[in-house]
CSV table of C-alpha atoms in Angstrom, one decimal:
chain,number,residue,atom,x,y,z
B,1,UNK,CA,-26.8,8.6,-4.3
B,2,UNK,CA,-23.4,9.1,-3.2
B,3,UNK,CA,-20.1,7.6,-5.7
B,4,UNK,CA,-16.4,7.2,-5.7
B,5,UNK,CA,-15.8,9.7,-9.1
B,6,UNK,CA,-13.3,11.3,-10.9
B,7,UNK,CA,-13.7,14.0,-13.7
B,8,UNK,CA,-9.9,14.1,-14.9
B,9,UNK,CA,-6.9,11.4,-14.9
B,10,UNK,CA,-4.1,11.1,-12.9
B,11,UNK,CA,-3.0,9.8,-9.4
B,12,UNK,CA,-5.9,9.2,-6.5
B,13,UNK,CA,-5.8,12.7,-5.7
B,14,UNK,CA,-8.4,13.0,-8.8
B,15,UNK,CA,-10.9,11.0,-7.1
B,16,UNK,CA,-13.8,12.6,-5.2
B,17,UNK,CA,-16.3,11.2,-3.2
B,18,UNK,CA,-19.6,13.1,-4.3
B,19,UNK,CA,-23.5,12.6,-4.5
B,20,UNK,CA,-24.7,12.6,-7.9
B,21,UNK,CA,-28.1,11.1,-9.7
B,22,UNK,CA,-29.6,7.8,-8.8
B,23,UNK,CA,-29.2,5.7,-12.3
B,24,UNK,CA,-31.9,6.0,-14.9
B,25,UNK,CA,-32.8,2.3,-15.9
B,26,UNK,CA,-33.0,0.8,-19.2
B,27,UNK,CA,-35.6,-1.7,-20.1
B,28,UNK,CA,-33.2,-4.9,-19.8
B,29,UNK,CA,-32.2,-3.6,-16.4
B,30,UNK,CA,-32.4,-4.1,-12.8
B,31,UNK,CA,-31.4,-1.8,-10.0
B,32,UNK,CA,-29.2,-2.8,-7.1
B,33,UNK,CA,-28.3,-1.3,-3.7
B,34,UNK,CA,-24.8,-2.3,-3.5
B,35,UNK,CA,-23.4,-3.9,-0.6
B,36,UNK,CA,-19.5,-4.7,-1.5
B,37,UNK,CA,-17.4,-4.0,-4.7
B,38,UNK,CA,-14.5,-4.8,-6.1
B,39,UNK,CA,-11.4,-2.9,-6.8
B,40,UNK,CA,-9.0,-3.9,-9.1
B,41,UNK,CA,-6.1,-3.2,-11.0
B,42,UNK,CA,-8.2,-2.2,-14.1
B,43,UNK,CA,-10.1,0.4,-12.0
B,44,UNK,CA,-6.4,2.5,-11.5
B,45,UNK,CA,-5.4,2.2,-15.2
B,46,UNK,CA,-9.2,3.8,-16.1
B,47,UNK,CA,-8.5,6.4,-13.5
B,48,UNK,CA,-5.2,7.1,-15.0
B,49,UNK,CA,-6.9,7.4,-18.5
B,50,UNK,CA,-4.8,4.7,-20.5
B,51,UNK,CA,-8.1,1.9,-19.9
B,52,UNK,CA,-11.4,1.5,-21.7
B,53,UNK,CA,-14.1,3.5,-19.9
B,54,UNK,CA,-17.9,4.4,-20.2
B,55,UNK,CA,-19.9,7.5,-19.3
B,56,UNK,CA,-18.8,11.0,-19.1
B,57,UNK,CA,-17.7,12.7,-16.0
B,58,UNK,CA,-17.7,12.7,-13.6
B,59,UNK,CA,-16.3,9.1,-14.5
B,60,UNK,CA,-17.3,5.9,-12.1
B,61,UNK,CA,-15.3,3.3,-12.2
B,62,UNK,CA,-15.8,-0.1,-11.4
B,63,UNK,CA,-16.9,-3.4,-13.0
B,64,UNK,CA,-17.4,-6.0,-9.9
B,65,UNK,CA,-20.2,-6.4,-6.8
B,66,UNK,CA,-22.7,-7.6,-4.9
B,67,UNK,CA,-25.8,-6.4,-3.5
B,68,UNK,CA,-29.9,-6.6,-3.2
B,69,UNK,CA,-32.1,-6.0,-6.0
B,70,UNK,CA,-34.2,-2.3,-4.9
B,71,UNK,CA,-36.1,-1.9,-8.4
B,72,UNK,CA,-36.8,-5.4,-10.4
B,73,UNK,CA,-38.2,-3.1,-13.3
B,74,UNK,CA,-40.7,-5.5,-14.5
B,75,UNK,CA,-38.0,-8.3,-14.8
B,76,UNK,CA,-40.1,-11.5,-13.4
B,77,UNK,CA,-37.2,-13.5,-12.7
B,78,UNK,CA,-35.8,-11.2,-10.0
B,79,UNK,CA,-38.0,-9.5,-7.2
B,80,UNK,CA,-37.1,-6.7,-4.8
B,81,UNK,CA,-34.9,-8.2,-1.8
B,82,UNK,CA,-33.2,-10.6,-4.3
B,83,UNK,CA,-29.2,-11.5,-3.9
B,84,UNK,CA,-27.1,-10.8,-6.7
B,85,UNK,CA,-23.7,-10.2,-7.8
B,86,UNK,CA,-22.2,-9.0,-11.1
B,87,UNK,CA,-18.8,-9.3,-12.7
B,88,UNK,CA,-19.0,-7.1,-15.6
B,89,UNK,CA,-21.0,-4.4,-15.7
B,90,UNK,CA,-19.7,-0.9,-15.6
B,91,UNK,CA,-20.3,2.5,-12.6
B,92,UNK,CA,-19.8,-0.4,-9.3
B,93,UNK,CA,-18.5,2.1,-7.6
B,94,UNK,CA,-22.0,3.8,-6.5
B,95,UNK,CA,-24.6,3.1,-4.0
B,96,UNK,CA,-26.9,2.1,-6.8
B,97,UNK,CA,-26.2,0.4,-9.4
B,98,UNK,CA,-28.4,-0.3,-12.8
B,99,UNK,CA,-27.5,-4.2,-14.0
B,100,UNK,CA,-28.0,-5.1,-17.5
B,101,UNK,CA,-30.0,-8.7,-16.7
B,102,UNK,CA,-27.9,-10.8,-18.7
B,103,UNK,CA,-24.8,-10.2,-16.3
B,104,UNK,CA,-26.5,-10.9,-13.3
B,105,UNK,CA,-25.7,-13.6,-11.3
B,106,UNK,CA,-27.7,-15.1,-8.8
B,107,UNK,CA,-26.4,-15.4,-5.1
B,108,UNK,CA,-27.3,-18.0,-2.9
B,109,UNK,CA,-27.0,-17.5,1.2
B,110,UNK,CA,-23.9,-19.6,1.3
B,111,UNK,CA,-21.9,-17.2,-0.3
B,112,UNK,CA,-21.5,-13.8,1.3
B,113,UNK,CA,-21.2,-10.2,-0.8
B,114,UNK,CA,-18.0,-9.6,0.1
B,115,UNK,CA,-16.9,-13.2,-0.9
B,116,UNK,CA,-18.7,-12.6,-4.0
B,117,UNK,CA,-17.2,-9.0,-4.3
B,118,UNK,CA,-13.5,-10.5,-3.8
B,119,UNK,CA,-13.7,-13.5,-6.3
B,120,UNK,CA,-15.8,-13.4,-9.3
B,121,UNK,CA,-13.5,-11.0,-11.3
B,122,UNK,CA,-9.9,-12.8,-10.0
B,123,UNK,CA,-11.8,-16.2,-9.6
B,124,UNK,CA,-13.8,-16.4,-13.1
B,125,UNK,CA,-9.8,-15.0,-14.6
B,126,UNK,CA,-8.1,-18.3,-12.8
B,127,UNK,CA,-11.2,-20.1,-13.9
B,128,UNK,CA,-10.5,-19.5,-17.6
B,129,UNK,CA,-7.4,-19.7,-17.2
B,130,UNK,CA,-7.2,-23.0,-16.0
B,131,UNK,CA,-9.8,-24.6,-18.4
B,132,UNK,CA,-9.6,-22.5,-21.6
B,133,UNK,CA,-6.5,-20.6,-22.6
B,134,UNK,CA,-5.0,-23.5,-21.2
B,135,UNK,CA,-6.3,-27.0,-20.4
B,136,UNK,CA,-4.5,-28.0,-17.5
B,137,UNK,CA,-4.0,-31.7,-17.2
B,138,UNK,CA,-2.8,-34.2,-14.3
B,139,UNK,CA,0.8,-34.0,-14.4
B,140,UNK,CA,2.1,-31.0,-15.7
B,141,UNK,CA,3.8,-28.3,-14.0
B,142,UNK,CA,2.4,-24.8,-14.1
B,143,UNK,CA,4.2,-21.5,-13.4
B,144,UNK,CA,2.4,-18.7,-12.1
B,145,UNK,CA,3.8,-15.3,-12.2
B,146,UNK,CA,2.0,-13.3,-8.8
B,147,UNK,CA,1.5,-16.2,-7.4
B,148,UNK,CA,0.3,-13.7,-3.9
B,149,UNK,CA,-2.1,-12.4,-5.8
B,150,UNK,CA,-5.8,-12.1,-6.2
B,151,UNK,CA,-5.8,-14.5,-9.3
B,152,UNK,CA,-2.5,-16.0,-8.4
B,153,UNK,CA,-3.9,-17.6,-5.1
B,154,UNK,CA,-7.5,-19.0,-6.7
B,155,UNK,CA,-5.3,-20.2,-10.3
B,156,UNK,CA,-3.0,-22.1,-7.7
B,157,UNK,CA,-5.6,-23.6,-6.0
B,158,UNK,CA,-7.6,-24.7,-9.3
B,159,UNK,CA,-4.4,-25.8,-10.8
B,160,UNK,CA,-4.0,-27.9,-8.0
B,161,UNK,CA,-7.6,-29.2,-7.7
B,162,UNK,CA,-6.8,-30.1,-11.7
B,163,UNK,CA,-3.9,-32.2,-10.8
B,164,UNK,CA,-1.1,-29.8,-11.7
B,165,UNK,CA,2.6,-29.2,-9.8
B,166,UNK,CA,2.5,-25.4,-9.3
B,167,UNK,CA,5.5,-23.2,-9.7
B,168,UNK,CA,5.0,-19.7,-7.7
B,169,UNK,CA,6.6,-16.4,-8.6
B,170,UNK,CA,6.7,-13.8,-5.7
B,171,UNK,CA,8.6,-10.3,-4.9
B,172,UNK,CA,9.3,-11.3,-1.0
B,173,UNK,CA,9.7,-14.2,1.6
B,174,UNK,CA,6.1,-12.8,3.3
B,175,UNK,CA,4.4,-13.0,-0.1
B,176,UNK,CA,6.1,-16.6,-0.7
B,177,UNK,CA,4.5,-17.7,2.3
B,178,UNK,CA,1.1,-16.8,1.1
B,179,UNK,CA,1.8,-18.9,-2.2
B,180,UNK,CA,3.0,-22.0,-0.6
B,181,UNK,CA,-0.5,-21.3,2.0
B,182,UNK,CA,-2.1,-21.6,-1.3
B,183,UNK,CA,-0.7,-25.2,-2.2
B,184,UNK,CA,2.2,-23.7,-4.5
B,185,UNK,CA,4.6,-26.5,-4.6
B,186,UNK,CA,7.4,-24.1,-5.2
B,187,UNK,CA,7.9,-20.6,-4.9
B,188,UNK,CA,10.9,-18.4,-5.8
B,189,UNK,CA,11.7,-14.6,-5.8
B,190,UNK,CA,11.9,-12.6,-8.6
B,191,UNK,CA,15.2,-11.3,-7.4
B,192,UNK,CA,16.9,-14.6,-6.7
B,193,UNK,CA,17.7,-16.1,-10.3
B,194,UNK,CA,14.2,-17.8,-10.8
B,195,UNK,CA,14.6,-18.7,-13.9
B,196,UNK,CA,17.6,-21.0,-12.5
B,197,UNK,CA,15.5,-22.2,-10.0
B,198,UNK,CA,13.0,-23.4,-12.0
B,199,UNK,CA,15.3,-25.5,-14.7
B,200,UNK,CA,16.6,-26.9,-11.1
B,201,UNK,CA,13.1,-28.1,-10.4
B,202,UNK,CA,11.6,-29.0,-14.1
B,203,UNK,CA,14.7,-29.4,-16.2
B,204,UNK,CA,13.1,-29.5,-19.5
B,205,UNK,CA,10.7,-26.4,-18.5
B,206,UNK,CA,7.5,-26.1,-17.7
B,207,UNK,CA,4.3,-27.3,-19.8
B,208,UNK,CA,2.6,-23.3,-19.1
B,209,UNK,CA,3.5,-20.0,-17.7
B,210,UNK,CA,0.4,-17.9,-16.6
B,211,UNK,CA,1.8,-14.2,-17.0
B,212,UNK,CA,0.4,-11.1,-15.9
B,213,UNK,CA,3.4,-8.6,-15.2
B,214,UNK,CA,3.7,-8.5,-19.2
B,215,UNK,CA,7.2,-7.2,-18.7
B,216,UNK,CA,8.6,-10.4,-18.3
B,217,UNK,CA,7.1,-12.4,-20.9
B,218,UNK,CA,10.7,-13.1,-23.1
B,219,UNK,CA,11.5,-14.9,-19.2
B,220,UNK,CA,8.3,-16.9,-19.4
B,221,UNK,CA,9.1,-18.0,-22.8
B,222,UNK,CA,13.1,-19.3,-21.6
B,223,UNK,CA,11.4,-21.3,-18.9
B,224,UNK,CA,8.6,-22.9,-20.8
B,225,UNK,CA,9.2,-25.9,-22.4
B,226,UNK,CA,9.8,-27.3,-26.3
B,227,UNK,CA,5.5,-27.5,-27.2
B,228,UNK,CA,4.5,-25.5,-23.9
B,229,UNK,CA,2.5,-22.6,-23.8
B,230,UNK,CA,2.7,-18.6,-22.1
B,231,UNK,CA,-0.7,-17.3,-20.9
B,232,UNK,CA,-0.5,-13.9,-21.4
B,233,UNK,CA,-3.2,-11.9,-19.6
B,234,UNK,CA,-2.1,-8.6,-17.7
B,235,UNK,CA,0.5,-5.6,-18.1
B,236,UNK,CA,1.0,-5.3,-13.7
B,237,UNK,CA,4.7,-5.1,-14.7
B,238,UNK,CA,4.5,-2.5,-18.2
B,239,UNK,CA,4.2,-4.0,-21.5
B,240,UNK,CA,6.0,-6.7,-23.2
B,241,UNK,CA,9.3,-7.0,-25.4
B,242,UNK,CA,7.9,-7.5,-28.7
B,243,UNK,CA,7.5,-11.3,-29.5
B,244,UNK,CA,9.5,-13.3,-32.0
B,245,UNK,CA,7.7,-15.7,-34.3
B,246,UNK,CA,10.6,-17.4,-35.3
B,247,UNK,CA,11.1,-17.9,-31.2
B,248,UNK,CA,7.7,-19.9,-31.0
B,249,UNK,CA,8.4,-21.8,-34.6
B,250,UNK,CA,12.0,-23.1,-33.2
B,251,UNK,CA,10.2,-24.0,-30.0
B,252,UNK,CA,7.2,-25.1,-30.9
B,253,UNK,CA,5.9,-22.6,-28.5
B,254,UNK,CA,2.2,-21.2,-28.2
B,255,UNK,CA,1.4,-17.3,-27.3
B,256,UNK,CA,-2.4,-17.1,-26.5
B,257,UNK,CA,-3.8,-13.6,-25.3
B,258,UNK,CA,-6.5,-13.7,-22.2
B,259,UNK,CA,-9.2,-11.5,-21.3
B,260,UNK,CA,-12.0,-12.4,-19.3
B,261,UNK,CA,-14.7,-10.5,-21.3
B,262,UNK,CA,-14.0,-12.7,-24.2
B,263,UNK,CA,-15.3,-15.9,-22.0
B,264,UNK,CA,-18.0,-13.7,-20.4
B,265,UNK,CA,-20.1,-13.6,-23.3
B,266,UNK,CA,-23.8,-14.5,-22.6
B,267,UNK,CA,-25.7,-15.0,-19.3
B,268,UNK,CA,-25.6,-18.8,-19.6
B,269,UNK,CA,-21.3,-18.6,-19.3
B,270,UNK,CA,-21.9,-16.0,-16.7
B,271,UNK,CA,-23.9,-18.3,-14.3
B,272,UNK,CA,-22.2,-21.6,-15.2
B,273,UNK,CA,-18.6,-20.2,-14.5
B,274,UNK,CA,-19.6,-18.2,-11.5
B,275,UNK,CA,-21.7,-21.3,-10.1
B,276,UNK,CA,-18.7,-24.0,-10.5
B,277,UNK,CA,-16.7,-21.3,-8.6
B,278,UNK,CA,-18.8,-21.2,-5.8
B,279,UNK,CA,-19.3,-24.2,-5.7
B,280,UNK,CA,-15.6,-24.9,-5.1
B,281,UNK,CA,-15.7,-22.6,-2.3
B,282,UNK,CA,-19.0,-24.0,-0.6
B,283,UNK,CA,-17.2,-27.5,-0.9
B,284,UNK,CA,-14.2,-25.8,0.9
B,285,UNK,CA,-11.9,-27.1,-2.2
B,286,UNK,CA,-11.1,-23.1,-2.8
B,287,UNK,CA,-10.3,-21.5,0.3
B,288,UNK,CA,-10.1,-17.1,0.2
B,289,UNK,CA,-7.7,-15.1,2.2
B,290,UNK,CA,-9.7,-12.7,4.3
B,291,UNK,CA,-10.2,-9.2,2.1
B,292,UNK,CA,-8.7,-5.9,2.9
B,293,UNK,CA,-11.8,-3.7,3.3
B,294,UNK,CA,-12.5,0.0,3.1
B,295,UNK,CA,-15.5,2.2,2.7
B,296,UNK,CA,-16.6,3.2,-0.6
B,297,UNK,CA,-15.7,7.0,0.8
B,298,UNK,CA,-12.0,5.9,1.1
B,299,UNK,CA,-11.8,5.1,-2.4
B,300,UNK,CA,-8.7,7.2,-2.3
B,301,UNK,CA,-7.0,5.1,0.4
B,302,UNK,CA,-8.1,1.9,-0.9
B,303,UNK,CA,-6.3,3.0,-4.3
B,304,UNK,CA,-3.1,3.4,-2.8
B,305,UNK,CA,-3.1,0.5,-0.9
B,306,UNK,CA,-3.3,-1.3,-3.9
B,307,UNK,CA,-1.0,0.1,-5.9
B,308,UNK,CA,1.6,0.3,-2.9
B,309,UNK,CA,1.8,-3.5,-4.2
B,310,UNK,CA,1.6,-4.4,-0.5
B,311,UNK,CA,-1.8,-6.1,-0.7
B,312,UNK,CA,-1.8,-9.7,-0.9
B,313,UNK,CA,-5.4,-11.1,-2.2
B,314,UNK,CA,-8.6,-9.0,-2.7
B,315,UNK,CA,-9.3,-5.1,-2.0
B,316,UNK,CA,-13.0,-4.2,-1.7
B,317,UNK,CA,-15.1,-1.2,-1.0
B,318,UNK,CA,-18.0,-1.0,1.5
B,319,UNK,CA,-20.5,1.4,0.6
């Protein structure tokens, strides 16, 4: 089978596009003949060497996809032909790809393999998000940091679905548009005095700040109100300033870390999370921007792309 590799860490130039073996499968798992995968941001930092990765190289990265099942391995529940998708199991970026069966999740005809490539990782992340690290209630105000996003536009759009005002932060007016497109109520520049902005729309703060830049976490704690909360949940920006406790004691503030993988932790979450999603976007109450595609041999192009920071929404490759 052919994969998107890499053997040592650096910049994309590291990453070759080469034939090795087919995948030797375990007993608990299936094999599947991938038809779209996602990339994302976690893919670059393993490439670069500073994120957890498995194998030995030539590395393969990728965690996200969707495809047909070639080789049900004695599994009854699945049969050769079947639709399936996964959003956390590891070497996506291959032809074939061998799925431990408690992280596979059943696709239905309504939802197509690149819509399943471009949401399960971004749209399970807004999912929890929305409903664990933070409960979001009718009536609150949320800010969302990346509101252009991959997770930036599905959070919007569940935040709204829960009832929420929705505060957007964006690096320019083109990626503003694409937050107010998602139902942001308000969106301001990070180069325009948002923090300003915002006490001009919620004087007393907002009730949660969903961060992912990391860098400008101490921000997302001035703008977040006396018993309000800061979602921490990516580094897109470098790490954060060191956190003061006495900050959150005088403020009555909450940190709470989020991963995904802590929420993705048996097949029964898998499934339940993945099918309220879909069904959101079968109901048309979640609508996705159209994907930037590229073929599974362009891995290198597709890598700059995203990190050019001029994508807006969901990068997938095409095998």
């Amino acid at each position: 089978m052919k994969a998107l590799t890499f053997s040592s860490f650096g910049d994309s130039d590291v990453l070759e596009y080469i034939e090795i073996p087919n995948p030797e499968l375990k007993s608990d798992e299936i094999l599947i003949e991938m038809k779209a995968i996602g990339l994302n941001f976690a893919d670059v930092y393993r490439r670069k060497g500073n994120y957890h990765l498995k194998g030995n190289p030539p590395f393969i990265a990728g965690y996200e996809g969707a495809g047909i099942v070639v080789d049900a391995n004695n599994h009854p529940e699945f049969k050769v032909g079947d639709r399936v998708a996964f959003a956390d199991a590891p070497f996506a970026n291959a032809e074939l790809v061998a799925v431990n069966v408690n992280h596979i999740i059943p696709l239905s005809e309504s939802i197509s393999f690149e819509t399943a490539a471009s949401v399960l990782l971004q749209g399970l992340t807004a999912h929890y998000l929305a409903t664990d690290s933070h409960k979001t209630a009718k009536g609150e105000t949320v800010l969302i940091h990346a509101v252009a996003g991959g997770v930036g536009q599905i959070l919007t759009q569940i935040s709204k679905l829960l009832g929420a005002t929705v505060i957007g932060l964006t690096s320019s007016p083109e990626k503003a548009k694409i937050g107010f497109e998602q139902g942001a109520d308000h969106v301001f520049l990070y180069n325009d005095d948002w923090k300003s902005q915002v006490f001009k729309t919620v004087p007393n703060g907002v009730d949660v700040v969903y961060d992912s830049i990391g860098s400008t976490l101490k921000d997302s704690f001035e703008v977040t109100k006396e018993c309000g909360q800061v979602v921490f949940f990516g580094m897109a920006g470098g790490d954060p300033e060191p956190v003061d406790p006495r900050m959150l004691m005088d403020g009555s503030k909450t940190l709470t870390g989020g991963d995904l993988w802590s929420y993705l932790n048996s097949k029964e979450e898998r499934i339940k999370r993945a099918t309220q999603l879909f069904s959101w976007i079968t109901e048309g109450k979640i609508k996705l921007s159209e994907p930037t595609s590229f073929k599974l041999s362009e891995g290198k192009l597709a890598h700059d792309f995203l990190e050019s920071r001029k994508s807006t929404g969901k990068i997938i490759l095409i095998p």
